[in-house]
mmCIF file of C-alpha atoms in Angstrom:
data_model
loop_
_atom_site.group_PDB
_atom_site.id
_atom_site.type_symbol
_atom_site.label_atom_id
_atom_site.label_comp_id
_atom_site.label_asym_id
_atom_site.label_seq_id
_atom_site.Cartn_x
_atom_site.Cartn_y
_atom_site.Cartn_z
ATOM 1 C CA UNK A 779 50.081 6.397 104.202
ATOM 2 C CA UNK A 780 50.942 8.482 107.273
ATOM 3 C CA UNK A 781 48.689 10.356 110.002
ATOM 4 C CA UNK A 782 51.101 13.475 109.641
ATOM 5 C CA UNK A 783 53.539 14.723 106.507
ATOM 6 C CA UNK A 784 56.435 13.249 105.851
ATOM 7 C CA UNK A 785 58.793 12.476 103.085
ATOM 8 C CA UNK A 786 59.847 9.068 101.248
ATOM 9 C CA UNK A 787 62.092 8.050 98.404
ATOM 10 C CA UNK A 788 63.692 4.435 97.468
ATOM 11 C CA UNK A 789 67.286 3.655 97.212
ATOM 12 C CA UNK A 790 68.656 0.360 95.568
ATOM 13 C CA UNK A 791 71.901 -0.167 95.403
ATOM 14 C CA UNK A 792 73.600 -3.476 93.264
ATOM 15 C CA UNK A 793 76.672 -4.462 92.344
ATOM 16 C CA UNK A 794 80.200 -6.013 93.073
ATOM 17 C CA UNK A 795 81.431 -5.428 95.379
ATOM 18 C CA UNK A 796 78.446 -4.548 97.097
ATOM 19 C CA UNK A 797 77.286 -1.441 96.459
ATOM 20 C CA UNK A 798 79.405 -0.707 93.399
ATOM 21 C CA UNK A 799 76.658 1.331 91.695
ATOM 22 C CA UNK A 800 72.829 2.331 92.419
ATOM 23 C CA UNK A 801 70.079 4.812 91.842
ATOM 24 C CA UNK A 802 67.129 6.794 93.696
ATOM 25 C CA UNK A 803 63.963 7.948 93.286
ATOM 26 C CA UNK A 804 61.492 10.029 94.678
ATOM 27 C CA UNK A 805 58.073 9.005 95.894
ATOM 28 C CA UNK A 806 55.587 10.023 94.068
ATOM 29 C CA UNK A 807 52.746 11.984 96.252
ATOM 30 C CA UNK A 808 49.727 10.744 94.314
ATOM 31 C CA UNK A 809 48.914 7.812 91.721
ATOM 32 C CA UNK A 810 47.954 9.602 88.449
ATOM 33 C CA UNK A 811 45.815 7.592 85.434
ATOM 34 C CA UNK A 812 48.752 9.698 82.941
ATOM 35 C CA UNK A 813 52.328 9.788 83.074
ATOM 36 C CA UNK A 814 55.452 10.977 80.689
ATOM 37 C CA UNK A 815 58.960 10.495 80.479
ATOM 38 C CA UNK A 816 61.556 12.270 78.162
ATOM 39 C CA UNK A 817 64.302 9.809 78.695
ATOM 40 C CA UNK A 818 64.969 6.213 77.625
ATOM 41 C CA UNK A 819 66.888 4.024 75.396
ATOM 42 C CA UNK A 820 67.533 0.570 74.436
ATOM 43 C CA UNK A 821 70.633 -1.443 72.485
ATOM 44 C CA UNK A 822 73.711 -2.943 73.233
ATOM 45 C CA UNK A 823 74.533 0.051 76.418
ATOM 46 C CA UNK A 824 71.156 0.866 77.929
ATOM 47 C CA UNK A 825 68.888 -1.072 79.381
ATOM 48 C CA UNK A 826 65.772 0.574 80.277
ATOM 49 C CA UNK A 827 63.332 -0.381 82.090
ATOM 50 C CA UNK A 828 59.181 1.009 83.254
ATOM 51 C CA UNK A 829 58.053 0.480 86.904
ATOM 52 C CA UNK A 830 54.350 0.530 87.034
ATOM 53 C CA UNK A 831 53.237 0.348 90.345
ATOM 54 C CA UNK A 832 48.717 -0.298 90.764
ATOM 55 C CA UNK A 833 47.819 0.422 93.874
ATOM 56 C CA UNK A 834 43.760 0.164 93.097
ATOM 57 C CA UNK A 835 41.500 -3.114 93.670
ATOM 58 C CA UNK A 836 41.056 -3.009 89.682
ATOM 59 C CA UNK A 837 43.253 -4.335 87.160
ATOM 60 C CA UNK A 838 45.049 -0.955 85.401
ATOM 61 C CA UNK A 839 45.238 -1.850 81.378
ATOM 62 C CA UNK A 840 47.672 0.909 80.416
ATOM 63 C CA UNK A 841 48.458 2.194 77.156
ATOM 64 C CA UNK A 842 52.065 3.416 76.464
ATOM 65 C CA UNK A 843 53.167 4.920 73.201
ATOM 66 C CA UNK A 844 57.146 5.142 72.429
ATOM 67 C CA UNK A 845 58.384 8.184 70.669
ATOM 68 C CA UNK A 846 61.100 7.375 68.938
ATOM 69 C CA UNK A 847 63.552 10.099 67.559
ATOM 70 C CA UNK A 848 62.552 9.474 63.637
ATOM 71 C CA UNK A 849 58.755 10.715 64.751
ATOM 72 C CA UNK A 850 57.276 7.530 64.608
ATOM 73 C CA UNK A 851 55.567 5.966 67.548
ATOM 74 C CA UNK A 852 55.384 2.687 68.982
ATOM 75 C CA UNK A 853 52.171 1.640 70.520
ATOM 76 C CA UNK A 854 52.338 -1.561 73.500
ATOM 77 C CA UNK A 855 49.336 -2.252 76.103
ATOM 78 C CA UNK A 856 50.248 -4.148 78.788
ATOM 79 C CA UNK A 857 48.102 -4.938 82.383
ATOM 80 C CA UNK A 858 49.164 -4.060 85.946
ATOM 81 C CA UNK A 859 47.254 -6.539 88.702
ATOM 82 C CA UNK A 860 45.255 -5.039 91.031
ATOM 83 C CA UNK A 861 47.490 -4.433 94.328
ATOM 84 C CA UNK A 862 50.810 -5.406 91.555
ATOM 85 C CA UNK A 863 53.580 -4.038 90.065
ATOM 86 C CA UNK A 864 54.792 -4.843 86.340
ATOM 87 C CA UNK A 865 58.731 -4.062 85.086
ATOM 88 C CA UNK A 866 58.468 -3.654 81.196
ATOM 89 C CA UNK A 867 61.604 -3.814 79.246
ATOM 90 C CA UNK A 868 61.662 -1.698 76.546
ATOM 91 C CA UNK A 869 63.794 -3.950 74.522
ATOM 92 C CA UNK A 870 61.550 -6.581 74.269
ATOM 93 C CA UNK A 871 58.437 -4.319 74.068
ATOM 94 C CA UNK A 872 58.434 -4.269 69.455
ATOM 95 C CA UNK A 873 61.395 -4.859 66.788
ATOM 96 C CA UNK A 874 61.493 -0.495 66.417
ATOM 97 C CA UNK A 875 62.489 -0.149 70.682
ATOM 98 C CA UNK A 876 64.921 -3.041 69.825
ATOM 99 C CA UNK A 877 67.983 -0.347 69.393
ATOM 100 C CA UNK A 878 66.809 3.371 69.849
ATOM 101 C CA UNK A 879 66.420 6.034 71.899
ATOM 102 C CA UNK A 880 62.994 7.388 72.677
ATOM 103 C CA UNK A 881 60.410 9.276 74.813
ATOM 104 C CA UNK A 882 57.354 7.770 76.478
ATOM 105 C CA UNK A 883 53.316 8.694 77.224
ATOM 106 C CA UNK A 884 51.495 6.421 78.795
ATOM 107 C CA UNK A 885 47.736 6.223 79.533
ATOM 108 C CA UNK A 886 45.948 4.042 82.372
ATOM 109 C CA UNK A 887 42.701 2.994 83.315
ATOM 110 C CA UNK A 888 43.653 3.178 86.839
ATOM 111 C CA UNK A 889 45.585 5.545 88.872
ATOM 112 C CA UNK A 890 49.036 3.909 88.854
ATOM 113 C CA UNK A 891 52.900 5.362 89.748
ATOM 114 C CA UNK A 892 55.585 5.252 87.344
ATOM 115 C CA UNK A 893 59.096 5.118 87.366
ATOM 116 C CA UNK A 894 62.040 4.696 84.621
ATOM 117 C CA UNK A 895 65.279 2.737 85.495
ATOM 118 C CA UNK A 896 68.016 3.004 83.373
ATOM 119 C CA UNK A 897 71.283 0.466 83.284
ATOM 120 C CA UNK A 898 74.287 0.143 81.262
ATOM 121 C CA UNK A 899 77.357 -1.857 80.824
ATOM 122 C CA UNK A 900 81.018 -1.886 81.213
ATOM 123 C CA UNK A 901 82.183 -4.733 80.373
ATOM 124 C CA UNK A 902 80.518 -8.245 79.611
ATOM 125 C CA UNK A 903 80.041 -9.190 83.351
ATOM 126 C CA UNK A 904 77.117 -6.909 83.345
ATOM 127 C CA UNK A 905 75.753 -3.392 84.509
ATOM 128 C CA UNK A 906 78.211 -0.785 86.287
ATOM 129 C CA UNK A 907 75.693 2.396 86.809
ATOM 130 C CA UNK A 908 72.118 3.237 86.732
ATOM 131 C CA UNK A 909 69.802 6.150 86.880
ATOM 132 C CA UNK A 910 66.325 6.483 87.634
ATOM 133 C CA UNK A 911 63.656 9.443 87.383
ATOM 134 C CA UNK A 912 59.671 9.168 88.378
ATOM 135 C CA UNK A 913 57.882 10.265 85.619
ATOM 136 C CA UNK A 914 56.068 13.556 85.409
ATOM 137 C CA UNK A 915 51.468 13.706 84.966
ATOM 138 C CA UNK A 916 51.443 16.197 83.007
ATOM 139 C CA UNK A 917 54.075 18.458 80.263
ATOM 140 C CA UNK A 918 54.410 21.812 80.766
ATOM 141 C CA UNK A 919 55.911 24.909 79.167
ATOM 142 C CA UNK A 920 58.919 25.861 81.424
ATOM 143 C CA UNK A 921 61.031 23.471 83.203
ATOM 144 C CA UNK A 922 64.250 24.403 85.331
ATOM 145 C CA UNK A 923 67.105 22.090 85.628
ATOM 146 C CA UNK A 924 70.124 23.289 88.034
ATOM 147 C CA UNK A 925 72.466 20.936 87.298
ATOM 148 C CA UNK A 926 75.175 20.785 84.261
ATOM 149 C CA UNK A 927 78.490 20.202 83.233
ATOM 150 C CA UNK A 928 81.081 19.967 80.487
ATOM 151 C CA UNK A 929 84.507 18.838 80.216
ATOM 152 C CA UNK A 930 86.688 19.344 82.770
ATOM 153 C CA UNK A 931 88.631 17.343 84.656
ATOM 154 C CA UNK A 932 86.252 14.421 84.776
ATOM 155 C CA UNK A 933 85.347 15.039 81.139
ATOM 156 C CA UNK A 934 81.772 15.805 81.582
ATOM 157 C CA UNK A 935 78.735 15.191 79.233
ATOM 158 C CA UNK A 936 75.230 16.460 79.540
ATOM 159 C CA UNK A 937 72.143 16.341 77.523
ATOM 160 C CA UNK A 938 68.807 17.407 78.045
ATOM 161 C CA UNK A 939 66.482 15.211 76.952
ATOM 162 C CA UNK A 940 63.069 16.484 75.637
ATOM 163 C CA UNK A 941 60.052 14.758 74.542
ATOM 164 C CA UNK A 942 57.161 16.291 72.689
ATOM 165 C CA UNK A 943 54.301 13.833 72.382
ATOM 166 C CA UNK A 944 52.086 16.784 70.867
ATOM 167 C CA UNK A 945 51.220 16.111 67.523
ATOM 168 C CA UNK A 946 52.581 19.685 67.050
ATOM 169 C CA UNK A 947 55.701 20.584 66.637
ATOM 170 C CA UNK A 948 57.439 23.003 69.691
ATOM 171 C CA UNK A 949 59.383 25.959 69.163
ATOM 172 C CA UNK A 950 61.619 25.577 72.532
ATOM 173 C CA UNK A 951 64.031 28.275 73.702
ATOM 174 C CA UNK A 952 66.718 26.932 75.998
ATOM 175 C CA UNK A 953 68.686 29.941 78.248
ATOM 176 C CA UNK A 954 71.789 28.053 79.861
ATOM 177 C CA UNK A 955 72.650 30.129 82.923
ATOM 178 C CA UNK A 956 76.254 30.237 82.853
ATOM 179 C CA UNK A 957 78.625 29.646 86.636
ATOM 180 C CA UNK A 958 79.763 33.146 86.074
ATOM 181 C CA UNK A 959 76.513 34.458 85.324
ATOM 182 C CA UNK A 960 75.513 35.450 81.922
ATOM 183 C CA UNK A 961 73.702 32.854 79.325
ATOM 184 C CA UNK A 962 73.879 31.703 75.917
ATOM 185 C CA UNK A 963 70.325 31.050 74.143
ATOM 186 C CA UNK A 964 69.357 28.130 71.760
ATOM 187 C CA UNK A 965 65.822 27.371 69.938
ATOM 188 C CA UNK A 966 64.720 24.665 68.414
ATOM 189 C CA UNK A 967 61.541 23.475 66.327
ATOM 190 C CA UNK A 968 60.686 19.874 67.426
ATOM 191 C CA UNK A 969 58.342 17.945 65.824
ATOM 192 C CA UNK A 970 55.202 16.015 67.200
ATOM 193 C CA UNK A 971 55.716 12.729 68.645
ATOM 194 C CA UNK A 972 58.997 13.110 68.710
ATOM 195 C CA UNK A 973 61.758 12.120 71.268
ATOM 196 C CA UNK A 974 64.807 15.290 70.981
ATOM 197 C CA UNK A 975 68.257 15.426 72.430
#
């Protein structure tokens, strides 16, 4: 809390050597009883992990409900302490998040902040990279993303990761705006509940 505005995010950084590989994340501005996440997956790559952070005096029971990319959904309820953080590992979470990708809603009876980590492997001596992304309160029907490449020299892949936890399907349109201007249009029906690449 600060007597004037300012801005805050978190940096960790792991590794070796030191600082071989790391991620960042925002701060969120307010603790929210809802939060959603389009990304995460689980296997022998990614590790991925949910930061719930309770800032209340009340213990925070919070529902969470995978979407996994079948359309079936994975229900876990797990309790944050009041003034605590929990780390849930999505791995261990049910037998169906064992090797999958999947989406995430989660519900809590407290205001709480919440953050994905993701890690993967390079070799057997353990993670190499990470990303990270605080989750958004609410969906929405238009989101912007600047950033994306293909090939080239570094051989490039993106993917933008969508989840619908509607129990209606979504008709999404998605105009890529081209470097050179111009765009090329795609739509797609996704399902409810459903976790879409």
């Amino acid at each position: 809390d600060s007597d004037q505005p300012i801005t805050a995010e978190r940096a960790m950084y792991f590794g070796s050597p030191m600082f071989n590989a790391g991620h960042d994340s925002e701060g969120a501005t307010i603790a929210s009883p809802r939060w959603q996440f389009a990304e995460g997956a689980s296997g022998n790559f990614f590790d991925t992990y949910f930061l719930l952070g309770n800032a209340s005096p009340r213990t925070a029971t919070v529902n969470l409900t995978f979407q996994l990319p079948n359309g079936t959904t994975v229900p876990v309820t797990r309790t944050v302490p009041p003034f605590g953080r929990t780390t849930i590992f999505a791995d261990n979470e049910a037998p169906a998040l064992a090797d999958t990708a999947f989406s995430l809603s989660l519900v809590s009876s407290e205001p709480i902040t919440a953050e994905r980590s993701m890690y993967w492997a390079g070799s057997s001596t353990g993670w190499y990279e990470a990303h990270n992304a605080l989750g958004v309160v609410e969906p929405a029907t238009r989101w912007g993303l600047a950033e994306g490449r293909v090939g080239m020299a570094d051989n490039f892949e993106t993917f933008v990761l969508v989840g619908n936890a509607n129990t209606d399907e979504a008709v999404v349109r998605f105009t890529f705006l081209r470097q050179s201007g111009g765009t090329v249009v795609r739509t797609y029906t996704i399902d409810g509940n459903i976790r879409f690449n």
